[in-house]
Each structure stands twice: as C-alpha cells, then as structure tokens.
PDB file of C-alpha atoms and ligand atoms in Angstrom:
ATOM      1  CA  MET A 111       1.210 -10.211   0.649  1.00 65.00           C
ATOM      2  CA  ALA A 112       0.550  -7.999   3.621  1.00 88.00           C
ATOM      3  CA  ARG A 113      -2.487  -8.899   5.639  1.00 97.00           C
ATOM      4  CA  LYS A 114      -5.313  -6.381   5.510  1.00 98.00           C
ATOM      5  CA  LYS A 115      -6.238  -5.112   8.955  1.00 98.00           C
ATOM      6  CA  ILE A 116      -9.692  -6.008  10.241  1.00 98.00           C
ATOM      7  CA  ILE A 117     -11.297  -3.874  12.904  1.00 98.00           C
ATOM      8  CA  ALA A 118     -14.592  -5.167  14.231  1.00 98.00           C
ATOM      9  CA  GLY A 119     -17.044  -3.853  16.768  1.00 98.00           C
ATOM     10  CA  ASN A 120     -18.770  -6.334  19.037  1.00 98.00           C
ATOM     11  CA  TRP A 121     -21.918  -4.603  20.212  1.00 98.00           C
ATOM     12  CA  LYS A 122     -22.762  -7.397  22.676  1.00 98.00           C
ATOM     13  CA  MET A 123     -26.321  -7.046  24.096  1.00 98.00           C
ATOM     14  CA  ASN A 124     -26.656  -3.361  23.277  1.00 98.00           C
ATOM     15  CA  MET A 125     -28.740  -1.299  20.826  1.00 98.00           C
ATOM     16  CA  THR A 126     -32.383  -1.814  19.941  1.00 98.00           C
ATOM     17  CA  PRO A 127     -33.056  -1.911  16.183  1.00 98.00           C
ATOM     18  CA  SER A 128     -33.932   1.798  16.071  1.00 98.00           C
ATOM     19  CA  GLU A 129     -30.904   2.755  18.186  1.00 98.00           C
ATOM     20  CA  ALA A 130     -28.756   0.573  15.923  1.00 98.00           C
ATOM     21  CA  VAL A 131     -29.812   2.457  12.795  1.00 98.00           C
ATOM     22  CA  LYS A 132     -29.006   5.794  14.457  1.00 98.00           C
ATOM     23  CA  LEU A 133     -25.572   4.548  15.525  1.00 98.00           C
ATOM     24  CA  VAL A 134     -24.775   3.354  11.997  1.00 98.00           C
ATOM     25  CA  GLU A 135     -25.834   6.743  10.579  1.00 98.00           C
ATOM     26  CA  THR A 136     -23.510   8.457  13.064  1.00 98.00           C
ATOM     27  CA  LEU A 137     -20.541   6.146  12.491  1.00 98.00           C
ATOM     28  CA  LYS A 138     -20.818   5.740   8.716  1.00 98.00           C
ATOM     29  CA  PRO A 139     -18.805   8.855   7.796  1.00 98.00           C
ATOM     30  CA  LEU A 140     -16.319   8.279  10.643  1.00 98.00           C
ATOM     31  CA  VAL A 141     -15.257   4.711   9.794  1.00 98.00           C
ATOM     32  CA  VAL A 142     -14.215   5.302   6.183  1.00 98.00           C
ATOM     33  CA  ASN A 143     -10.782   3.694   5.646  1.00 98.00           C
ATOM     34  CA  ASP A 144     -10.000   1.644   2.525  1.00 96.00           C
ATOM     35  CA  GLU A 145      -6.973   0.027   4.151  1.00 97.00           C
ATOM     36  CA  VAL A 146      -9.061  -1.708   6.801  1.00 98.00           C
ATOM     37  CA  ASP A 147     -11.965  -4.168   6.777  1.00 98.00           C
ATOM     38  CA  VAL A 148     -14.603  -2.641   9.036  1.00 98.00           C
ATOM     39  CA  VAL A 149     -17.151  -5.008  10.572  1.00 99.00           C
ATOM     40  CA  PHE A 150     -20.054  -4.333  12.914  1.00 99.00           C
ATOM     41  CA  CYS A 151     -21.007  -7.497  14.816  1.00 99.00           C
ATOM     42  CA  VAL A 152     -24.477  -6.831  16.138  1.00 99.00           C
ATOM     43  CA  PRO A 153     -27.344  -8.568  17.963  1.00 98.00           C
ATOM     44  CA  ALA A 154     -29.313 -10.870  15.638  1.00 98.00           C
ATOM     45  CA  ILE A 155     -32.383  -8.658  15.669  1.00 98.00           C
ATOM     46  CA  ASP A 156     -30.291  -5.680  14.504  1.00 99.00           C
ATOM     47  CA  ILE A 157     -28.672  -7.427  11.519  1.00 98.00           C
ATOM     48  CA  ILE A 158     -31.321  -6.602   8.907  1.00 98.00           C
ATOM     49  CA  PRO A 159     -31.742  -2.912   9.835  1.00 98.00           C
ATOM     50  CA  VAL A 160     -27.964  -2.470  10.170  1.00 98.00           C
ATOM     51  CA  VAL A 161     -27.312  -4.072   6.755  1.00 98.00           C
ATOM     52  CA  GLU A 162     -29.915  -1.699   5.287  1.00 98.00           C
ATOM     53  CA  ALA A 163     -28.494   1.360   7.063  1.00 98.00           C
ATOM     54  CA  ALA A 164     -24.917   0.465   6.054  1.00 98.00           C
ATOM     55  CA  LYS A 165     -25.721   0.125   2.326  1.00 98.00           C
ATOM     56  CA  GLY A 166     -23.285   2.036   0.139  1.00 97.00           C
ATOM     57  CA  SER A 167     -20.717   2.288   2.950  1.00 98.00           C
ATOM     58  CA  ASN A 168     -17.592   0.264   3.741  1.00 98.00           C
ATOM     59  CA  ILE A 169     -19.259  -1.283   6.801  1.00 98.00           C
ATOM     60  CA  GLN A 170     -19.708  -5.062   6.699  1.00 98.00           C
ATOM     61  CA  VAL A 171     -22.058  -6.753   9.112  1.00 98.00           C
ATOM     62  CA  GLY A 172     -21.540  -9.758  11.345  1.00 99.00           C
ATOM     63  CA  ALA A 173     -23.474 -11.728  13.946  1.00 99.00           C
ATOM     64  CA  GLU A 174     -22.415 -12.419  17.528  1.00 98.00           C
ATOM     65  CA  ASN A 175     -23.321 -16.095  17.535  1.00 98.00           C
ATOM     66  CA  MET A 176     -24.881 -18.827  15.379  1.00 98.00           C
ATOM     67  CA  TYR A 177     -26.088 -22.397  15.823  1.00 98.00           C
ATOM     68  CA  PHE A 178     -24.450 -25.324  14.031  1.00 98.00           C
ATOM     69  CA  GLU A 179     -27.604 -27.020  12.719  1.00 98.00           C
ATOM     70  CA  GLU A 180     -29.299 -26.082   9.441  1.00 98.00           C
ATOM     71  CA  LYS A 181     -32.866 -25.823  10.751  1.00 98.00           C
ATOM     72  CA  GLY A 182     -35.377 -27.484  13.004  1.00 98.00           C
ATOM     73  CA  ALA A 183     -36.520 -27.752  16.606  1.00 98.00           C
ATOM     74  CA  TYR A 184     -33.890 -25.535  18.283  1.00 98.00           C
ATOM     75  CA  THR A 185     -36.013 -22.871  19.928  1.00 98.00           C
ATOM     76  CA  GLY A 186     -34.294 -19.519  20.150  1.00 98.00           C
ATOM     77  CA  GLU A 187     -31.354 -20.330  17.880  1.00 98.00           C
ATOM     78  CA  ILE A 188     -30.260 -18.653  14.635  1.00 98.00           C
ATOM     79  CA  SER A 189     -29.108 -20.759  11.666  1.00 98.00           C
ATOM     80  CA  PRO A 190     -26.276 -20.040   9.227  1.00 98.00           C
ATOM     81  CA  ASN A 191     -28.790 -19.644   6.367  1.00 98.00           C
ATOM     82  CA  MET A 192     -30.700 -17.034   8.337  1.00 98.00           C
ATOM     83  CA  LEU A 193     -27.492 -15.031   8.770  1.00 98.00           C
ATOM     84  CA  VAL A 194     -26.542 -15.323   5.095  1.00 98.00           C
ATOM     85  CA  ASP A 195     -30.026 -14.328   3.946  1.00 98.00           C
ATOM     86  CA  ALA A 196     -30.010 -11.347   6.322  1.00 98.00           C
ATOM     87  CA  GLY A 197     -26.700 -10.150   4.845  1.00 98.00           C
ATOM     88  CA  ALA A 198     -24.243 -11.089   7.600  1.00 98.00           C
ATOM     89  CA  LYS A 199     -20.739 -11.860   6.296  1.00 98.00           C
ATOM     90  CA  TYR A 200     -19.027 -12.608   9.621  1.00 99.00           C
ATOM     91  CA  VAL A 201     -19.881 -14.334  12.871  1.00 99.00           C
ATOM     92  CA  VAL A 202     -18.202 -14.072  16.250  1.00 98.00           C
ATOM     93  CA  LEU A 203     -17.790 -17.573  17.685  1.00 98.00           C
ATOM     94  CA  GLY A 204     -16.759 -18.664  21.166  1.00 98.00           C
ATOM     95  CA  HIS A 205     -16.657 -15.258  22.805  1.00 98.00           C
ATOM     96  CA  SER A 206     -15.598 -15.652  26.444  1.00 98.00           C
ATOM     97  CA  GLU A 207     -18.985 -14.323  27.560  1.00 98.00           C
ATOM     98  CA  ARG A 208     -20.684 -17.145  25.658  1.00 98.00           C
ATOM     99  CA  ARG A 209     -18.255 -19.680  27.092  1.00 98.00           C
ATOM    100  CA  GLU A 210     -18.787 -18.349  30.624  1.00 97.00           C
ATOM    101  CA  TYR A 211     -22.532 -17.614  30.732  1.00 97.00           C
ATOM    102  CA  PHE A 212     -23.940 -19.946  28.059  1.00 97.00           C
ATOM    103  CA  ALA A 213     -21.812 -23.061  28.468  1.00 97.00           C
ATOM    104  CA  GLU A 214     -20.165 -22.734  25.061  1.00 98.00           C
ATOM    105  CA  THR A 215     -17.260 -25.171  24.681  1.00 98.00           C
ATOM    106  CA  SER A 216     -14.414 -25.420  22.198  1.00 98.00           C
ATOM    107  CA  GLU A 217     -16.193 -28.504  20.788  1.00 98.00           C
ATOM    108  CA  SER A 218     -19.388 -26.560  20.040  1.00 98.00           C
ATOM    109  CA  VAL A 219     -17.290 -23.680  18.702  1.00 98.00           C
ATOM    110  CA  ASN A 220     -15.622 -26.159  16.338  1.00 98.00           C
ATOM    111  CA  LYS A 221     -19.003 -27.359  15.019  1.00 98.00           C
ATOM    112  CA  LYS A 222     -20.018 -23.752  14.446  1.00 98.00           C
ATOM    113  CA  MET A 223     -16.694 -22.985  12.709  1.00 98.00           C
ATOM    114  CA  LEU A 224     -17.257 -25.828  10.229  1.00 98.00           C
ATOM    115  CA  LYS A 225     -20.842 -24.665   9.550  1.00 98.00           C
ATOM    116  CA  ALA A 226     -19.779 -21.055   9.089  1.00 98.00           C
ATOM    117  CA  PHE A 227     -17.206 -22.037   6.425  1.00 98.00           C
ATOM    118  CA  GLU A 228     -19.744 -24.313   4.738  1.00 98.00           C
ATOM    119  CA  HIS A 229     -22.032 -21.290   4.332  1.00 98.00           C
ATOM    120  CA  GLY A 230     -19.352 -18.795   3.333  1.00 98.00           C
ATOM    121  CA  ILE A 231     -19.536 -16.860   6.588  1.00 98.00           C
ATOM    122  CA  THR A 232     -16.175 -15.734   7.980  1.00 98.00           C
ATOM    123  CA  PRO A 233     -15.753 -16.802  11.608  1.00 98.00           C
ATOM    124  CA  ILE A 234     -14.091 -14.544  14.160  1.00 99.00           C
ATOM    125  CA  MET A 235     -13.084 -17.188  16.682  1.00 99.00           C
ATOM    126  CA  CYS A 236     -12.354 -15.862  20.151  1.00 98.00           C
ATOM    127  CA  CYS A 237      -9.836 -17.279  22.581  1.00 98.00           C
ATOM    128  CA  GLY A 238      -8.243 -15.981  25.733  1.00 98.00           C
ATOM    129  CA  GLU A 239      -7.095 -16.776  29.242  1.00 98.00           C
ATOM    130  CA  SER A 240      -8.458 -15.801  32.645  1.00 96.00           C
ATOM    131  CA  LEU A 241      -6.354 -13.875  35.150  1.00 94.00           C
ATOM    132  CA  THR A 242      -5.828 -17.072  37.164  1.00 95.00           C
ATOM    133  CA  GLN A 243      -4.542 -18.892  34.090  1.00 96.00           C
ATOM    134  CA  ARG A 244      -2.160 -16.033  33.305  1.00 95.00           C
ATOM    135  CA  GLU A 245      -0.867 -16.055  36.873  1.00 94.00           C
ATOM    136  CA  GLN A 246      -0.438 -19.825  36.712  1.00 97.00           C
ATOM    137  CA  GLY A 247       1.698 -19.409  33.605  1.00 97.00           C
ATOM    138  CA  ILE A 248      -0.584 -21.550  31.419  1.00 98.00           C
ATOM    139  CA  THR A 249      -1.795 -18.816  29.051  1.00 98.00           C
ATOM    140  CA  MET A 250      -0.284 -20.304  25.918  1.00 98.00           C
ATOM    141  CA  ASP A 251      -1.200 -23.912  26.781  1.00 98.00           C
ATOM    142  CA  TRP A 252      -4.818 -22.880  27.263  1.00 98.00           C
ATOM    143  CA  ILE A 253      -5.015 -20.826  24.084  1.00 98.00           C
ATOM    144  CA  ARG A 254      -3.274 -23.469  21.982  1.00 98.00           C
ATOM    145  CA  GLN A 255      -5.929 -25.937  23.110  1.00 98.00           C
ATOM    146  CA  GLN A 256      -8.760 -23.524  22.267  1.00 98.00           C
ATOM    147  CA  VAL A 257      -7.256 -22.947  18.812  1.00 98.00           C
ATOM    148  CA  LYS A 258      -6.495 -26.616  18.116  1.00 98.00           C
ATOM    149  CA  VAL A 259      -9.974 -27.806  19.074  1.00 98.00           C
ATOM    150  CA  GLY A 260     -11.661 -24.851  17.370  1.00 98.00           C
ATOM    151  CA  PHE A 261      -9.875 -25.584  14.070  1.00 98.00           C
ATOM    152  CA  LEU A 262     -10.333 -29.366  14.088  1.00 98.00           C
ATOM    153  CA  ASN A 263     -11.161 -30.531  10.519  1.00 98.00           C
ATOM    154  CA  VAL A 264     -10.967 -26.977   9.191  1.00 98.00           C
ATOM    155  CA  THR A 265      -8.962 -27.087   5.940  1.00 98.00           C
ATOM    156  CA  ALA A 266      -5.928 -24.888   5.319  1.00 98.00           C
ATOM    157  CA  GLU A 267      -7.810 -23.046   2.580  1.00 98.00           C
ATOM    158  CA  GLN A 268     -10.619 -22.268   5.024  1.00 98.00           C
ATOM    159  CA  ALA A 269      -8.246 -21.363   7.848  1.00 98.00           C
ATOM    160  CA  LYS A 270      -6.528 -18.802   5.613  1.00 98.00           C
ATOM    161  CA  THR A 271      -9.782 -16.811   5.474  1.00 98.00           C
ATOM    162  CA  ALA A 272     -10.550 -17.070   9.195  1.00 98.00           C
ATOM    163  CA  VAL A 273     -10.094 -14.464  11.891  1.00 98.00           C
ATOM    164  CA  ILE A 274      -8.935 -15.271  15.418  1.00 99.00           C
ATOM    165  CA  ALA A 275      -9.551 -12.764  18.207  1.00 98.00           C
ATOM    166  CA  TYR A 276      -7.213 -12.982  21.176  1.00 98.00           C
ATOM    167  CA  GLU A 277      -9.157 -11.570  24.095  1.00 98.00           C
ATOM    168  CA  PRO A 278      -7.639 -11.969  27.557  1.00 98.00           C
ATOM    169  CA  ILE A 279     -10.680 -12.249  29.832  1.00 97.00           C
ATOM    170  CA  TRP A 280      -9.103  -9.981  32.457  1.00 95.00           C
ATOM    171  CA  ALA A 281      -8.886  -7.178  29.895  1.00 94.00           C
ATOM    172  CA  ILE A 282     -12.513  -7.318  28.705  1.00 93.00           C
ATOM    173  CA  GLY A 283     -14.660  -4.419  29.881  1.00 88.00           C
ATOM    174  CA  THR A 284     -12.188  -3.656  32.662  1.00 87.00           C
ATOM    175  CA  GLY A 285     -10.412  -0.697  31.109  1.00 81.00           C
ATOM    176  CA  LYS A 286      -7.251  -2.754  31.646  1.00 81.00           C
ATOM    177  CA  THR A 287      -5.792  -3.264  28.162  1.00 81.00           C
ATOM    178  CA  ALA A 288      -3.066  -5.886  27.835  1.00 87.00           C
ATOM    179  CA  THR A 289       0.309  -4.282  27.172  1.00 94.00           C
ATOM    180  CA  THR A 290       1.353  -4.283  23.542  1.00 96.00           C
ATOM    181  CA  GLU A 291       4.091  -6.761  24.480  1.00 97.00           C
ATOM    182  CA  GLN A 292       1.643  -9.162  26.134  1.00 97.00           C
ATOM    183  CA  ALA A 293      -0.797  -8.918  23.215  1.00 98.00           C
ATOM    184  CA  GLN A 294       1.912  -9.338  20.563  1.00 98.00           C
ATOM    185  CA  GLU A 295       3.463 -12.290  22.403  1.00 98.00           C
ATOM    186  CA  VAL A 296       0.207 -14.257  22.501  1.00 98.00           C
ATOM    187  CA  CYS A 297      -0.820 -13.319  18.947  1.00 98.00           C
ATOM    188  CA  ALA A 298       2.594 -14.533  17.724  1.00 98.00           C
ATOM    189  CA  GLY A 299       2.039 -17.739  19.708  1.00 98.00           C
ATOM    190  CA  ILE A 300      -1.340 -18.236  18.042  1.00 98.00           C
ATOM    191  CA  ARG A 301       0.231 -17.741  14.617  1.00 98.00           C
ATOM    192  CA  ALA A 302       2.933 -20.295  15.491  1.00 98.00           C
ATOM    193  CA  CYS A 303       0.185 -22.719  16.543  1.00 98.00           C
ATOM    194  CA  ILE A 304      -1.559 -22.257  13.173  1.00 98.00           C
ATOM    195  CA  ALA A 305       1.781 -22.920  11.435  1.00 98.00           C
ATOM    196  CA  GLU A 306       2.085 -26.164  13.409  1.00 98.00           C
ATOM    197  CA  ILE A 307      -1.440 -27.298  12.545  1.00 98.00           C
ATOM    198  CA  TYR A 308      -1.171 -26.261   8.882  1.00 98.00           C
ATOM    199  CA  ASP A 309       1.877 -24.579   7.351  1.00 98.00           C
ATOM    200  CA  ASP A 310       3.675 -21.233   7.102  1.00 98.00           C
ATOM    201  CA  ALA A 311       1.481 -19.982   4.255  1.00 98.00           C
ATOM    202  CA  THR A 312      -1.684 -20.495   6.315  1.00 98.00           C
ATOM    203  CA  ALA A 313      -0.100 -18.855   9.350  1.00 98.00           C
ATOM    204  CA  ALA A 314       0.936 -15.898   7.200  1.00 98.00           C
ATOM    205  CA  ALA A 315      -2.567 -15.471   5.788  1.00 98.00           C
ATOM    206  CA  ILE A 316      -4.794 -15.837   8.854  1.00 98.00           C
ATOM    207  CA  ARG A 317      -5.761 -12.612  10.594  1.00 98.00           C
ATOM    208  CA  ILE A 318      -5.385 -12.305  14.353  1.00 98.00           C
ATOM    209  CA  GLN A 319      -7.070  -9.519  16.304  1.00 98.00           C
ATOM    210  CA  TYR A 320      -6.537  -8.288  19.806  1.00 97.00           C
ATOM    211  CA  GLY A 321      -9.593  -7.497  21.958  1.00 97.00           C
ATOM    212  CA  GLY A 322      -9.986  -6.212  25.494  1.00 96.00           C
ATOM    213  CA  SER A 323     -10.513  -2.539  26.390  1.00 94.00           C
ATOM    214  CA  VAL A 324      -9.177  -1.335  23.025  1.00 96.00           C
ATOM    215  CA  ASN A 325      -9.640   2.425  22.738  1.00 96.00           C
ATOM    216  CA  ALA A 326      -8.463   5.255  20.520  1.00 97.00           C
ATOM    217  CA  LYS A 327      -5.342   5.690  22.662  1.00 96.00           C
ATOM    218  CA  THR A 328      -4.212   2.059  22.795  1.00 96.00           C
ATOM    219  CA  ALA A 329      -5.163   1.074  19.227  1.00 97.00           C
ATOM    220  CA  PRO A 330      -2.189   2.629  17.332  1.00 98.00           C
ATOM    221  CA  ASP A 331       0.489   0.749  19.287  1.00 97.00           C
ATOM    222  CA  LEU A 332      -1.438  -2.519  19.388  1.00 97.00           C
ATOM    223  CA  PHE A 333      -2.233  -2.514  15.664  1.00 98.00           C
ATOM    224  CA  ALA A 334       1.392  -1.704  14.785  1.00 97.00           C
ATOM    225  CA  GLN A 335       2.577  -5.046  16.196  1.00 97.00           C
ATOM    226  CA  ALA A 336       3.790  -7.613  13.687  1.00 98.00           C
ATOM    227  CA  ASP A 337       1.217 -10.270  14.577  1.00 98.00           C
ATOM    228  CA  ILE A 338      -1.770  -8.075  15.462  1.00 98.00           C
ATOM    229  CA  ASP A 339      -4.001  -7.560  12.439  1.00 98.00           C
ATOM    230  CA  GLY A 340      -6.623  -5.360  14.027  1.00 98.00           C
ATOM    231  CA  GLY A 341      -9.027  -5.475  16.919  1.00 98.00           C
ATOM    232  CA  LEU A 342     -12.318  -6.729  18.275  1.00 98.00           C
ATOM    233  CA  VAL A 343     -13.733  -3.756  20.120  1.00 98.00           C
ATOM    234  CA  GLY A 344     -16.537  -3.850  22.671  1.00 98.00           C
ATOM    235  CA  GLY A 345     -17.480  -0.694  24.572  1.00 97.00           C
ATOM    236  CA  ALA A 346     -15.668   1.766  22.295  1.00 98.00           C
ATOM    237  CA  SER A 347     -17.449   0.391  19.194  1.00 98.00           C
ATOM    238  CA  LEU A 348     -20.698   1.986  20.429  1.00 98.00           C
ATOM    239  CA  LYS A 349     -19.226   5.481  20.379  1.00 98.00           C
ATOM    240  CA  GLU A 350     -17.833   7.961  17.886  1.00 98.00           C
ATOM    241  CA  GLU A 351     -14.445   6.874  19.245  1.00 98.00           C
ATOM    242  CA  PHE A 352     -14.765   3.806  16.990  1.00 98.00           C
ATOM    243  CA  GLY A 353     -14.064   6.106  14.028  1.00 98.00           C
ATOM    244  CA  LYS A 354     -10.730   7.038  15.608  1.00 98.00           C
ATOM    245  CA  ILE A 355      -9.913   3.377  16.237  1.00 98.00           C
ATOM    246  CA  VAL A 356     -10.599   2.496  12.584  1.00 98.00           C
ATOM    247  CA  ASN A 357      -8.416   5.439  11.542  1.00 98.00           C
ATOM    248  CA  TYR A 358      -5.738   4.607  14.098  1.00 97.00           C
ATOM    249  CA  LYS A 359      -2.748   5.693  11.985  1.00 92.00           C
TER     250      LYS A 359
HETATM  251  P1  13P B  52     -14.266  -4.252  25.599  1.00 95.24           P
HETATM  252  O1  13P B  52     -13.629  -3.556  24.419  1.00 95.24           O
HETATM  253  O2  13P B  52     -15.509  -3.553  26.069  1.00 95.24           O
HETATM  254  O3  13P B  52     -13.286  -4.544  26.676  1.00 95.24           O
HETATM  255  O4  13P B  52     -14.793  -5.667  25.063  1.00 95.24           O
HETATM  256  C1  13P B  52     -13.913  -6.487  24.383  1.00 95.24           C
HETATM  257  C2  13P B  52     -14.664  -7.617  23.806  1.00 95.24           C
HETATM  258  O5  13P B  52     -15.099  -8.500  24.520  1.00 95.24           O
HETATM  259  C3  13P B  52     -14.892  -7.619  22.363  1.00 95.24           C
HETATM  260  O6  13P B  52     -15.392  -8.828  21.937  1.00 95.24           O
END
C-alpha cells in the first residue's frame, strides 16, 4: 500500500493564541487536500484554540514537545495526558533546536517516544546532521545512531505508525534547502536502518519527512522522491504559502 504523504507545519515559538486562530482561519481553505495528512504543530498554549478553530477541517493538531512522565513535580513541563485531552494527535520529538538549546538527548527522546505511543500520540521524531558532520562524511553514522537510540524498545507495530523527520541542521531556517538527491539519499538510508532494526514491512510503512527551508518551489521535487513522504515545514508554515506546499502537485 502506498504511504500517505504527511505535511506538517512546525510553528516553533511563533503565534500568540489570538494570532494562531487568525492563521488557522486563513489557512483552512488553502490546505484542503484529501491525499495528504495535514498537521499543524503549535506551541502548547495554542493547542486548544487551534483545535477549536480547525474543527470541521482536515487540519490535525500536534505539539512541539512533551515530557515523558505522567504527572507530578516537573515545573513547566507538559504531560502526554494534557496533550491528548487538549486534542493533540501528534508530537514533534527531538527537534534539533531542542537538542541544541535545551539539552535534549536521543535517550530522552526515546523515553518520550515510548510515552507518546503509550498514549496514542503519533511521534514525529527529528534527526539530522550538522554541517561539520556532513563535511566529515559521518552524516549517515550520526543519523543511524539517532534513529537506533530513538526507537529503542519501540515495537514494530508502533514503529509502523511513526513519522521520522530528516532535518539537516544546516538547512533549517537558512533558505538553503538540501538538494533532492541529498534528501532522498538520507531518507532512503533511514528507511534501510528501520528495515535493519525491524523488517521490510515496517520500513515500507513508516513515513519519513524532509525538513529544512522547504518552500512552495522546492516541495514538488522533494515530495516526488521515492523515500520522502512529505515535509516538516518551519517558516513557510506560517504563511499562505503553506497551502501551496500542501497542494504541491
Ligand atoms: P524551516 O522550514 O524554517 O527551515 O524550518 C525547518 C524546521 O526546523 C521544521 O521543523
């Protein structure tokens, strides 16, 4: 069975709740496309108003992070139950900005992955190399490690429903999109890694996105690649351009 494309916006630390509602109203008619899963990953405080504003549309809502404990003395954190109750269906885990600025590790990402599955939230697990790592020729070694640690103790049945976002750090917010060849090569490598950990059926089912300066111009070629099942879009997800990206064909 062909994999359904999944195109997600990652709003990062943008949009107050009232701005968020306005953006959803603007984008709602533009992101209609039955062939694609459309997800808006938004700041925690925007989840409830965005879920409300997106009612009756094809927009699904996700969070940008989550803690791996159920509840308790973890000031400032958001639990899986809070996300579920608020209506979030997805959660971005291990974004490079969280790894870089908030000391997120593949081990903590793994704990969050397991919790997300336990609560029926679909993780969008991010991985990606720095420019130095690419120049050193260790891109695939690095990403294989991120994937292997991130998926530790995740079952094949769970992995089949997961989303992996390949986001080369040097392409994020730089306007420098990876070439389609570079993106396809790594996404194919990630799929091969999943086949090694699990089996061919799991590798064939899991969805792998590309992220990093995706725009309306670069999306069609990227999303046409055999192992690229959509995108995780930052800057362009906050504009009407996101409608063009969702309707990339
Ligand atoms: P940009 O699309 O702004 O480069 O951001 C990519 C990203 O980090 C999505 O998670």
